[in-house]
Coordinates of C-alpha atoms and ligand atoms in Angstrom, one line a residue:
M332 CA 51.4 -207.1 308.4
H333 CA 49.0 -206.3 305.5
K334 CA 49.4 -202.6 306.4
D335 CA 53.0 -202.6 305.4
S336 CA 52.1 -203.5 301.8
M337 CA 53.6 -200.9 299.4
L338 CA 52.2 -202.4 296.2
Y339 CA 50.9 -199.6 293.9
P340 CA 47.1 -199.8 293.6
Q341 CA 45.7 -201.5 290.6
R342 CA 42.3 -202.6 289.3
N343 CA 42.1 -206.2 287.9
Q344 CA 40.0 -209.3 288.2
K345 CA 40.7 -209.5 292.0
R346 CA 41.4 -205.9 293.1
S347 CA 39.3 -202.8 292.7
D348 CA 40.7 -199.3 293.0
T349 CA 38.6 -196.1 293.2
I350 CA 40.4 -192.8 293.3
L351 CA 38.9 -190.3 295.8
D352 CA 40.7 -187.2 294.5
G353 CA 38.7 -184.1 293.9
L354 CA 37.4 -181.1 295.9
W355 CA 37.4 -181.9 299.6
K356 CA 36.4 -179.8 302.5
F357 CA 39.2 -178.1 304.4
S358 CA 39.6 -176.1 307.6
F359 CA 42.5 -174.7 309.7
D360 CA 42.5 -175.6 313.4
P361 CA 45.1 -173.2 315.0
A362 CA 43.8 -173.9 318.5
S363 CA 43.9 -177.7 317.9
C364 CA 40.4 -178.0 319.2
G365 CA 38.9 -180.0 316.4
E366 CA 39.2 -183.4 318.0
K367 CA 37.5 -182.3 321.2
E368 CA 34.8 -180.5 319.3
G369 CA 33.8 -183.5 317.2
W370 CA 35.3 -182.5 313.9
P371 CA 36.0 -186.2 313.1
N372 CA 32.2 -186.4 312.5
G373 CA 32.4 -183.6 310.0
L374 CA 33.9 -180.1 309.8
P375 CA 31.6 -177.3 311.2
S376 CA 32.9 -174.8 308.6
F377 CA 35.2 -175.2 305.6
V378 CA 36.5 -174.0 302.3
K379 CA 36.8 -176.3 299.3
M380 CA 40.3 -177.7 298.6
P381 CA 41.7 -179.6 295.7
V382 CA 43.2 -183.0 296.3
P383 CA 46.0 -183.7 295.5
A384 CA 47.6 -180.3 295.9
S385 CA 49.4 -178.2 298.5
F386 CA 46.9 -176.1 300.5
Q387 CA 49.2 -173.1 300.5
E388 CA 48.8 -172.2 296.9
M389 CA 45.0 -171.8 297.2
F390 CA 45.1 -168.8 299.6
T391 CA 45.6 -165.1 298.9
D392 CA 46.3 -164.1 302.5
I393 CA 49.7 -164.5 304.0
Q394 CA 48.5 -166.1 307.3
S395 CA 46.9 -169.0 305.4
R396 CA 49.8 -169.4 303.0
E397 CA 52.4 -169.7 305.7
Y398 CA 50.1 -171.6 308.1
C399 CA 51.7 -174.0 310.5
G400 CA 49.8 -176.4 312.8
D401 CA 46.7 -178.6 312.6
Y402 CA 44.3 -178.6 309.6
W403 CA 41.5 -180.9 308.5
Y404 CA 40.3 -182.5 305.3
E405 CA 37.0 -184.2 304.7
T406 CA 35.2 -186.0 301.9
D407 CA 32.3 -188.5 301.5
F408 CA 32.2 -191.6 299.4
Y409 CA 29.8 -194.4 298.7
L410 CA 30.9 -198.0 299.3
D411 CA 29.4 -201.0 297.5
E412 CA 28.0 -204.0 299.2
K413 CA 30.9 -205.9 300.8
K414 CA 32.1 -208.9 298.9
E415 CA 33.0 -212.0 300.8
N416 CA 36.6 -212.5 301.7
T417 CA 37.7 -209.0 300.9
D418 CA 39.3 -206.2 302.9
T419 CA 38.5 -202.5 302.3
V420 CA 41.5 -200.3 302.6
I421 CA 42.3 -196.6 302.0
R422 CA 45.7 -195.9 300.5
F423 CA 47.2 -192.5 300.9
G424 CA 50.0 -191.7 298.5
S425 CA 51.4 -189.0 300.9
V426 CA 50.0 -186.7 303.5
T427 CA 52.4 -184.0 304.7
H428 CA 53.7 -184.4 307.3
R429 CA 51.5 -186.4 309.6
C430 CA 47.9 -187.3 310.1
K431 CA 45.1 -189.1 311.9
V432 CA 42.5 -190.8 309.8
F433 CA 38.8 -191.0 310.9
L434 CA 36.1 -192.9 309.1
N435 CA 32.5 -192.2 310.2
G436 CA 33.9 -190.5 313.3
K437 CA 36.1 -193.4 314.3
L438 CA 39.9 -193.2 314.4
V439 CA 41.1 -195.9 311.9
G440 CA 44.8 -195.0 311.5
Q441 CA 47.6 -192.6 311.8
H442 CA 50.9 -191.9 310.0
E443 CA 54.0 -189.9 310.4
G444 CA 56.1 -188.8 307.4
G445 CA 54.9 -186.7 304.5
F446 CA 56.5 -188.3 301.5
L447 CA 55.6 -192.0 301.5
P448 CA 52.4 -194.0 301.2
F449 CA 50.4 -195.7 303.9
N450 CA 47.3 -197.9 304.1
V451 CA 44.4 -197.8 306.5
D452 CA 42.2 -200.8 307.0
I453 CA 38.5 -199.7 307.2
N454 CA 36.7 -203.0 307.4
D455 CA 35.2 -202.4 310.8
A456 CA 34.5 -198.7 310.5
A457 CA 33.1 -198.8 307.0
K458 CA 29.4 -198.6 306.2
Y459 CA 28.7 -200.9 303.2
D460 CA 26.1 -200.1 300.5
D461 CA 26.0 -196.7 302.1
E462 CA 27.7 -193.3 302.4
N463 CA 30.9 -192.9 304.4
K464 CA 32.6 -189.8 305.8
L465 CA 36.4 -189.7 305.7
V466 CA 38.1 -187.0 307.8
L467 CA 41.8 -186.3 308.2
L468 CA 43.5 -184.3 310.9
V469 CA 46.8 -183.2 309.4
N470 CA 49.8 -181.4 310.9
N471 CA 52.7 -179.7 309.2
E472 CA 54.9 -178.7 312.2
L473 CA 58.7 -179.4 312.0
S474 CA 61.0 -180.6 314.6
E475 CA 64.4 -182.2 315.0
E476 CA 63.0 -185.6 315.7
M477 CA 61.2 -185.9 312.4
L478 CA 62.1 -185.9 308.8
P479 CA 62.7 -183.4 307.2
C480 CA 64.3 -181.6 310.2
G481 CA 63.3 -178.2 311.3
A482 CA 61.9 -176.2 314.2
T483 CA 58.5 -174.8 315.0
E484 CA 58.5 -171.3 316.6
V485 CA 55.5 -170.1 318.6
K486 CA 55.0 -166.4 318.3
P487 CA 53.7 -164.3 321.2
D488 CA 50.3 -164.2 319.7
G489 CA 50.3 -168.1 319.6
R490 CA 50.8 -168.3 315.9
K491 CA 53.1 -171.2 314.9
V492 CA 55.8 -170.7 312.3
A493 CA 57.7 -173.6 310.6
H494 CA 61.4 -173.1 310.1
G495 CA 62.7 -175.9 307.9
Y496 CA 66.4 -176.6 308.1
F497 CA 66.2 -177.0 304.4
D498 CA 65.8 -174.9 301.3
F499 CA 62.4 -175.7 300.0
F500 CA 59.0 -174.4 301.0
N501 CA 57.2 -176.4 303.6
Y502 CA 54.4 -177.3 301.2
S503 CA 51.8 -179.4 302.9
G504 CA 48.5 -181.2 302.5
I505 CA 47.3 -184.2 300.6
H506 CA 50.0 -184.3 297.9
R507 CA 49.2 -187.6 296.2
S508 CA 46.1 -189.5 295.2
V509 CA 43.9 -191.2 297.7
H510 CA 42.7 -194.7 296.7
L511 CA 39.8 -196.7 298.0
L512 CA 40.8 -200.3 297.5
T513 CA 38.9 -203.6 297.8
L514 CA 41.5 -206.4 298.2
P515 CA 41.3 -210.1 298.6
A516 CA 41.6 -211.0 302.3
E517 CA 44.2 -213.5 301.3
R518 CA 46.6 -211.5 299.2
I519 CA 50.0 -210.6 298.1
D520 CA 51.5 -207.8 300.2
N521 CA 54.7 -207.2 298.4
Y522 CA 57.3 -208.7 296.1
A523 CA 60.9 -208.1 295.2
V524 CA 63.0 -209.0 292.2
S525 CA 66.7 -209.1 291.7
F526 CA 68.8 -210.3 288.8
T527 CA 71.8 -212.3 287.8
L528 CA 73.1 -212.0 284.3
E529 CA 74.7 -215.1 282.8
E530 CA 75.7 -215.8 279.2
N531 CA 72.6 -215.5 277.1
R532 CA 70.3 -215.8 280.0
A533 CA 69.1 -214.0 283.1
V534 CA 68.0 -215.4 286.4
V535 CA 65.2 -213.4 288.0
H536 CA 65.1 -214.0 291.7
C537 CA 61.6 -213.3 293.0
T538 CA 60.4 -213.2 296.6
V539 CA 56.7 -212.8 297.4
E540 CA 55.4 -211.6 300.7
T541 CA 52.0 -213.0 301.8
E542 CA 50.4 -214.2 304.9
S543 CA 48.4 -216.8 302.8
N544 CA 49.5 -220.4 302.5
A545 CA 48.0 -220.6 299.0
Q546 CA 50.3 -221.5 296.1
V547 CA 52.2 -218.5 294.7
V548 CA 52.5 -218.6 290.9
I549 CA 54.8 -216.2 289.1
A550 CA 54.8 -215.6 285.4
L551 CA 56.9 -213.4 283.2
K552 CA 55.7 -212.2 279.8
Q553 CA 57.7 -210.7 277.0
D554 CA 55.7 -208.8 274.4
G555 CA 52.6 -210.6 275.7
K556 CA 54.1 -214.1 275.3
A557 CA 55.1 -216.3 278.2
A558 CA 58.8 -216.0 279.0
A559 CA 59.1 -218.0 282.2
Q560 CA 56.9 -219.4 285.0
E561 CA 57.6 -220.7 288.5
Q562 CA 55.8 -221.5 291.7
G563 CA 56.7 -220.6 295.3
K564 CA 57.2 -217.6 297.5
E565 CA 60.9 -217.6 296.6
C566 CA 61.9 -218.8 293.2
D567 CA 64.2 -218.2 290.3
L568 CA 62.8 -217.6 286.8
I569 CA 65.1 -218.3 284.0
V570 CA 64.9 -216.0 281.0
E571 CA 66.7 -217.1 277.8
N572 CA 68.2 -214.3 275.6
P573 CA 66.9 -211.6 277.9
H574 CA 65.9 -208.2 276.5
L575 CA 67.7 -206.1 279.1
W576 CA 66.6 -202.7 280.4
D577 CA 68.9 -199.7 279.8
T578 CA 68.7 -196.0 279.3
K579 CA 68.6 -196.3 275.5
D580 CA 66.3 -199.2 275.3
P581 CA 64.2 -199.3 278.5
Y582 CA 62.5 -202.7 277.8
L583 CA 60.0 -203.8 280.4
Y584 CA 58.7 -207.3 281.0
E585 CA 55.3 -208.0 282.5
I586 CA 55.3 -209.9 285.7
E587 CA 52.1 -211.6 287.0
L588 CA 51.8 -212.8 290.5
Q589 CA 48.9 -215.1 291.6
L590 CA 47.8 -216.8 294.8
V591 CA 46.1 -220.0 293.9
K592 CA 44.2 -222.4 296.2
D593 CA 42.2 -225.5 294.9
N594 CA 42.4 -224.2 291.4
E595 CA 40.9 -220.9 292.4
V596 CA 42.8 -217.6 292.0
L597 CA 42.6 -215.7 295.2
D598 CA 44.7 -212.8 294.3
L599 CA 46.4 -211.4 291.2
Y600 CA 48.9 -208.5 290.8
R601 CA 50.5 -207.4 287.6
D602 CA 53.5 -205.1 287.3
K603 CA 56.3 -204.2 284.9
I604 CA 59.9 -204.9 285.6
G605 CA 63.1 -204.2 283.8
I606 CA 65.9 -206.8 283.9
R607 CA 69.1 -205.1 284.6
T608 CA 72.0 -205.1 287.1
I609 CA 73.5 -202.1 288.8
A610 CA 76.8 -202.1 290.6
V611 CA 79.9 -200.1 291.5
K612 CA 83.3 -201.4 290.6
G613 CA 86.4 -199.2 291.2
T614 CA 85.6 -195.8 290.0
K615 CA 82.8 -196.9 287.6
I616 CA 79.1 -197.2 288.0
L617 CA 78.0 -200.3 286.0
L618 CA 74.6 -200.8 284.4
N619 CA 74.4 -204.3 283.0
N620 CA 78.2 -204.6 283.6
K621 CA 78.9 -201.6 281.4
P622 CA 80.0 -198.2 282.7
V623 CA 77.2 -195.5 282.7
Y624 CA 77.8 -191.8 283.2
L625 CA 75.1 -189.9 285.1
K626 CA 73.9 -186.7 283.4
G627 CA 71.0 -184.7 284.7
Y628 CA 69.5 -183.0 287.6
G629 CA 68.6 -182.6 291.2
K630 CA 64.8 -182.0 291.2
H631 CA 61.9 -181.0 293.4
E632 CA 58.3 -181.9 293.2
D633 CA 57.3 -178.3 292.8
A634 CA 55.2 -176.1 290.6
S635 CA 53.0 -173.1 290.9
M636 CA 49.4 -173.8 291.8
F637 CA 50.0 -177.5 292.5
G638 CA 52.8 -176.8 295.0
R639 CA 54.1 -180.3 295.8
G640 CA 50.9 -182.0 294.6
F641 CA 51.5 -184.6 291.8
N642 CA 50.3 -183.6 288.4
Y643 CA 50.9 -185.8 285.3
A644 CA 51.3 -182.8 282.9
I645 CA 54.1 -181.3 285.0
A646 CA 55.9 -184.7 285.2
A647 CA 55.5 -185.3 281.5
R648 CA 56.8 -181.9 280.6
D649 CA 59.8 -182.4 283.0
F650 CA 60.7 -185.7 281.4
A651 CA 60.4 -184.1 277.9
C652 CA 62.7 -181.2 279.0
M653 CA 65.2 -183.6 280.5
K654 CA 65.3 -185.8 277.5
W655 CA 65.6 -182.8 275.2
N656 CA 68.9 -181.7 276.7
G657 CA 70.4 -185.2 276.9
A658 CA 69.9 -186.0 280.6
N659 CA 69.7 -189.6 281.7
C660 CA 69.4 -189.3 285.4
F661 CA 67.9 -187.3 288.3
R662 CA 68.0 -187.4 292.1
T663 CA 64.7 -187.2 294.0
S664 CA 66.1 -184.4 296.2
H665 CA 65.1 -184.3 299.0
Y666 CA 62.4 -186.9 299.5
P667 CA 60.9 -189.9 297.6
Y668 CA 58.5 -188.6 294.9
D669 CA 55.1 -189.8 293.8
E670 CA 55.4 -193.4 292.4
K671 CA 54.3 -192.1 288.9
W672 CA 57.7 -190.4 288.5
Y673 CA 59.4 -193.8 288.9
Q674 CA 56.9 -195.5 286.5
M675 CA 57.6 -192.9 283.9
A676 CA 61.4 -193.2 284.4
D677 CA 61.1 -197.0 284.0
E678 CA 59.4 -196.5 280.7
Q679 CA 61.6 -193.7 279.4
G680 CA 65.0 -195.0 280.5
F681 CA 65.9 -192.6 283.2
L682 CA 68.1 -193.5 286.1
I683 CA 67.1 -192.3 289.6
I684 CA 69.0 -191.7 292.8
D685 CA 66.2 -192.2 295.3
E686 CA 66.5 -190.0 298.3
V687 CA 65.0 -190.5 301.8
P688 CA 63.7 -187.2 303.4
A689 CA 66.8 -187.0 305.6
V690 CA 67.5 -183.3 305.0
G691 CA 68.3 -180.6 307.6
M692 CA 70.5 -182.7 309.9
M693 CA 72.6 -179.7 310.7
R694 CA 72.4 -176.6 312.8
S695 CA 73.6 -173.3 311.4
M696 CA 72.7 -169.7 311.3
H697 CA 70.4 -170.6 308.4
N698 CA 68.3 -172.6 310.8
Y699 CA 67.1 -169.4 312.4
V700 CA 67.2 -171.1 315.8
A701 CA 69.7 -170.7 318.6
A702 CA 72.4 -173.3 318.2
G703 CA 72.0 -175.8 321.0
S704 CA 70.7 -174.9 324.5
G705 CA 72.0 -172.1 326.7
G706 CA 74.1 -170.7 324.0
K707 CA 76.4 -173.7 324.0
Y708 CA 76.6 -175.4 320.6
T709 CA 75.8 -179.1 320.6
G710 CA 76.7 -181.1 317.5
F711 CA 73.5 -182.2 315.7
F712 CA 74.1 -185.9 316.3
E713 CA 74.8 -185.4 320.0
S714 CA 71.3 -184.1 320.7
E715 CA 69.0 -186.0 323.0
T716 CA 66.4 -186.1 320.2
V717 CA 68.6 -188.2 317.9
P718 CA 67.4 -191.7 319.0
R719 CA 63.8 -190.7 318.0
L720 CA 64.9 -189.1 314.8
K721 CA 66.9 -192.3 313.9
K722 CA 63.8 -194.4 314.4
R723 CA 61.9 -192.2 311.9
H724 CA 64.9 -192.3 309.5
L725 CA 65.0 -196.1 309.5
E726 CA 61.2 -196.3 309.0
A727 CA 61.5 -194.0 306.0
V728 CA 64.4 -196.0 304.6
K729 CA 62.3 -199.1 305.0
D730 CA 59.2 -197.7 303.3
M731 CA 61.1 -196.1 300.5
I732 CA 63.0 -199.3 299.7
R733 CA 59.9 -201.5 300.0
R734 CA 58.0 -199.1 297.8
D735 CA 60.6 -198.5 295.1
Q736 CA 62.7 -201.7 295.1
N737 CA 61.4 -203.1 291.8
H738 CA 61.9 -200.1 289.6
P739 CA 64.7 -200.6 287.1
S740 CA 65.1 -196.8 287.1
V741 CA 66.2 -196.8 290.7
I742 CA 70.0 -197.3 290.7
A743 CA 70.9 -196.1 294.2
W744 CA 69.6 -195.0 297.5
S745 CA 70.6 -191.6 298.9
L746 CA 70.3 -192.0 302.6
F747 CA 71.0 -188.4 303.6
N748 CA 71.4 -184.9 302.2
E749 CA 74.1 -182.7 303.7
P750 CA 74.1 -183.7 307.4
E751 CA 76.8 -182.7 309.8
T752 CA 79.3 -185.5 309.1
T753 CA 82.2 -184.3 311.1
S754 CA 81.5 -186.1 314.3
T755 CA 82.0 -189.8 315.3
Y756 CA 78.3 -189.6 316.5
A757 CA 77.3 -189.0 312.9
H758 CA 79.4 -192.0 311.8
A759 CA 77.7 -194.3 314.3
Y760 CA 74.3 -193.0 313.3
F761 CA 74.7 -193.4 309.6
K762 CA 76.6 -196.7 309.9
D763 CA 73.3 -198.2 311.2
V764 CA 71.3 -196.5 308.5
F765 CA 73.5 -197.8 305.7
D766 CA 73.7 -201.4 307.1
Y767 CA 69.9 -201.4 307.4
A768 CA 69.4 -200.3 303.7
K769 CA 71.8 -202.9 302.5
K770 CA 70.1 -205.6 304.5
I771 CA 66.6 -205.0 303.3
D772 CA 67.2 -204.3 299.6
Q773 CA 67.1 -207.6 297.7
Q774 CA 69.1 -205.9 294.9
V775 CA 71.6 -204.6 297.4
R776 CA 71.9 -201.4 295.4
P777 CA 74.7 -198.9 295.9
C778 CA 74.0 -196.6 298.8
T779 CA 75.1 -193.0 299.0
G780 CA 74.4 -189.6 300.5
A781 CA 75.0 -186.0 299.5
F782 CA 77.9 -184.2 301.2
E783 CA 78.1 -180.5 301.5
K784 CA 81.3 -178.4 301.7
N785 CA 81.9 -178.8 305.4
S786 CA 82.3 -182.5 304.8
K787 CA 86.0 -181.8 303.9
P788 CA 88.2 -184.8 303.1
E789 CA 90.2 -184.1 306.2
L790 CA 87.2 -183.9 308.6
C791 CA 84.4 -186.0 307.2
Q792 CA 83.6 -189.1 309.3
C793 CA 81.1 -190.6 306.9
Y794 CA 82.6 -190.9 303.4
M795 CA 83.7 -194.5 304.1
L796 CA 80.1 -195.5 304.3
V797 CA 79.1 -194.8 300.8
D798 CA 79.5 -196.8 297.6
F799 CA 80.0 -193.6 295.6
M800 CA 80.5 -190.1 296.7
C801 CA 77.9 -187.5 296.1
F802 CA 79.2 -183.9 296.3
N803 CA 77.1 -180.8 296.6
R804 CA 79.4 -177.9 295.8
Y805 CA 79.0 -174.2 295.0
Y806 CA 82.4 -172.9 294.0
G807 CA 81.5 -169.7 292.1
W808 CA 78.3 -169.1 294.1
Y809 CA 78.5 -169.5 297.9
I810 CA 82.3 -169.7 297.6
S811 CA 84.1 -167.2 295.4
G812 CA 80.8 -166.0 294.0
G813 CA 81.4 -163.8 290.9
D814 CA 85.0 -164.9 290.6
L815 CA 85.1 -168.1 288.5
K816 CA 88.8 -168.0 288.2
E817 CA 89.3 -168.2 292.0
A818 CA 86.4 -170.6 292.2
E819 CA 88.1 -173.0 289.8
E820 CA 91.3 -173.0 291.8
K821 CA 89.6 -173.8 295.0
F822 CA 87.4 -176.4 293.4
R823 CA 90.5 -178.2 291.9
D824 CA 92.2 -178.0 295.2
E825 CA 89.4 -179.7 297.0
L826 CA 89.1 -182.4 294.3
S827 CA 92.8 -183.1 294.5
R828 CA 92.5 -183.6 298.2
W829 CA 89.7 -186.1 297.8
R830 CA 91.7 -187.8 295.0
A831 CA 94.7 -188.1 297.4
K832 CA 92.6 -190.3 299.7
N833 CA 92.6 -193.0 297.0
L834 CA 89.1 -194.0 297.8
N835 CA 88.8 -195.9 294.5
I836 CA 85.0 -195.2 294.2
P837 CA 83.1 -193.1 291.7
F838 CA 82.6 -189.4 292.4
V839 CA 79.2 -187.9 291.4
F840 CA 78.3 -184.2 291.6
T841 CA 74.8 -184.1 292.9
E842 CA 74.6 -180.3 293.2
F843 CA 76.3 -177.4 291.6
G844 CA 74.6 -174.3 290.3
C845 CA 74.0 -170.6 290.7
D846 CA 70.9 -168.5 291.0
T847 CA 69.9 -167.0 287.6
L848 CA 67.1 -164.7 286.8
G849 CA 65.4 -165.6 283.5
D850 CA 65.3 -162.0 282.4
V851 CA 68.7 -160.7 283.5
H852 CA 71.4 -160.4 280.8
E853 CA 74.9 -158.9 281.5
L854 CA 78.0 -158.7 279.4
P855 CA 80.4 -159.6 280.9
G856 CA 78.5 -162.2 282.9
R857 CA 78.0 -161.4 286.6
M858 CA 76.1 -163.2 289.3
W859 CA 72.4 -163.8 288.7
S860 CA 72.7 -163.2 284.9
Q861 CA 72.1 -165.8 282.2
E862 CA 75.7 -165.3 281.0
Y863 CA 77.1 -166.1 284.4
Q864 CA 75.2 -169.4 284.6
R865 CA 76.6 -170.4 281.3
E866 CA 80.2 -169.6 282.3
Y867 CA 79.7 -171.3 285.7
Y868 CA 78.7 -174.6 284.0
E869 CA 81.4 -174.3 281.4
M870 CA 83.9 -174.0 284.2
Y871 CA 82.6 -177.1 286.0
F872 CA 82.5 -179.2 282.8
K873 CA 86.1 -178.3 282.1
V874 CA 87.2 -179.3 285.6
F875 CA 85.2 -182.6 285.4
R876 CA 87.2 -183.7 282.4
D877 CA 90.4 -183.7 284.4
Y878 CA 89.1 -186.1 287.0
P879 CA 88.1 -189.4 285.4
E880 CA 86.8 -190.7 288.7
I881 CA 83.9 -188.2 288.3
Q882 CA 81.2 -190.4 286.9
G883 CA 78.2 -188.2 287.1
E884 CA 77.0 -184.6 287.0
L885 CA 73.5 -183.7 288.3
V886 CA 73.1 -179.9 288.3
W887 CA 71.2 -178.0 290.8
N888 CA 68.3 -177.5 290.0
F889 CA 66.2 -178.7 287.1
A890 CA 63.8 -175.8 287.6
D891 CA 63.3 -172.7 289.8
F892 CA 61.4 -173.8 292.9
M893 CA 59.6 -172.3 295.9
T894 CA 61.4 -171.8 299.3
G895 CA 60.6 -170.1 302.5
Q896 CA 60.9 -166.3 302.5
A897 CA 64.6 -165.3 302.9
I898 CA 67.0 -162.6 302.0
M899 CA 68.8 -164.8 299.5
R900 CA 65.7 -166.1 297.8
V901 CA 63.8 -164.1 295.1
G902 CA 60.5 -165.8 294.5
G903 CA 62.2 -169.0 295.7
N904 CA 65.4 -170.6 294.6
R905 CA 66.4 -169.5 291.1
K906 CA 69.1 -172.0 290.3
G907 CA 66.8 -173.7 287.8
V908 CA 68.2 -174.5 284.4
F909 CA 64.5 -174.1 283.5
T910 CA 62.2 -171.5 284.8
R911 CA 59.4 -172.5 287.2
D912 CA 57.1 -172.8 284.2
R913 CA 59.6 -175.1 282.5
Q914 CA 61.1 -172.9 279.8
P915 CA 64.9 -173.1 279.2
K916 CA 67.3 -170.5 280.5
D917 CA 70.3 -170.0 278.2
A918 CA 72.4 -172.5 280.2
A919 CA 70.0 -175.3 279.1
Y920 CA 71.6 -175.1 275.6
I921 CA 75.1 -175.4 277.1
L922 CA 74.0 -178.5 279.0
K923 CA 72.3 -179.9 275.9
Q924 CA 75.5 -179.5 273.8
H925 CA 77.7 -180.9 276.6
W926 CA 75.5 -183.9 277.5
E927 CA 74.9 -184.9 273.9
S928 CA 78.6 -185.0 273.4
I929 CA 79.1 -187.5 276.3
E930 CA 78.3 -191.1 275.6
Ligands
LIG1957 C1 71.0 -175.6 297.6 C2 74.9 -175.9 301.4 C3 74.3 -176.4 300.2 C4 72.8 -176.8 300.3 N1 72.2 -177.2 299.1 C5 70.9 -177.9 299.4 C6 69.7 -177.5 298.5 O1 68.5 -178.0 299.0 C7 69.7 -176.1 298.3 O2 68.6 -175.7 297.5 C8 72.2 -176.0 298.4 C9 71.0 -174.1 297.3 O3 70.6 -173.7 296.2 O4 71.4 -173.4 298.2

């Protein structure tokens, strides 16, 4: 039970937190022989590797950079004398895509899924007041039964090659911080808050998960002063004249959770929460019962050198750029990001559409694999691997919601990106995913998913599952590229067909964009030029104005980002409004002008 705790690590009177980041030992294991040969006790040979970071960026030879298969990490750490009634836990922010964890040669845990945290209990394997050896066997292969979806090809020489069914580089390694935690044996595992706004007051419903039968005490503080206090695992705190959280004034309360037995505090956890409601009503998205229009980006966790490894400076620069051009929202395409992104969004008043790593659920020529078996095409959701994939998908939904549920910035869950939605099998699959997300989120946030162009209004079997539509559309790039006049006609035609269905829900554009090279200028604007990107966005913004049911525009992408090598990718995907080193392309000024003019 404890192991499901998603609480972000903190150091306080009852909890200690030591970050183990730094230079670790690293070794490839293409023959997968390490376990048999005793590598859990220490790597026989190694290079030094920064943690957190993607290993790929550290190599200058192509075999290493494109490596697919098993690889190992190792570090040593000293552990203090064990305190009574405590547990020692290692918390990994994310290890991509799967790993086994060994401590002092003993297997202490394993995890599947490269974008969410997990805990490993090391009480029994740890050596206290002594040195400890932590070794990880990691693997970055892709398959259709795991998220994100892809395939692993084995070349005649035995080399493995990862083919993601997705358009971002298969960056791998230890991407987020590793925390060594000492936690009270009787402790708080999780908590959830949700809100009801009444006249001049707010009710904060709070649920605390713990295995302990000690008294739960919950206190809310406003500017350091007590605002409300209650006792019990499930309770309502009443806040008079609440200071609500919104994009312009992202006010945060402090919440303090305690476990108390015989006047002794057993555990303590402090967090920041924002009081706000989020709902969809008709064609509007309502934040605190007022319509909010989403402006911003689809992003990636991506930068040169760091790869997908979290770095505060990059995140801070990204927020500064987004704020500069008037954005208020981003989608964590195509996976949940490091928790620090959400903490920063809470503080700076950004809205997040939080996406599970369900990307690549479609076969096409772009997948580089034969469609189906024996040349016969099998729909993606009819494959025999689907039940196993669905199990992973539900696990990822659970971990994402349990991790991110208390962030005021998180306004919706995106439960898929561009799957094949045209079969009844897809409907049945996603119906369960959506029902599950609704059931476990105490705030019952809007749920959505991003639909690509084959999800046509006449064919799509999944649009009825979402609370608001998210469209990824490339009229003027993949469709009618270079001909914005024709692109506009086709775009309006599709929008009118969606409108004719009278769904009475908001439409949000979660992707639209065109590859643009930072140094290419052409008059008149043609594809890949700065001028074309401006005209492309101007066309979309003009069309959006004619469809009031459109309640959001998240352009693709915030910045240029790395992809696999491909004939349509020049040093990665170049649809960024900012370059990969976060400098504006010309279109950034058009976006700024446009977004600043929308309330
Ligand atoms: C983007 C068919 C549209 C797929 N969509 C997904 C996203 O991950 C890609 O980067 C399109 C693109 O630029 O092609």
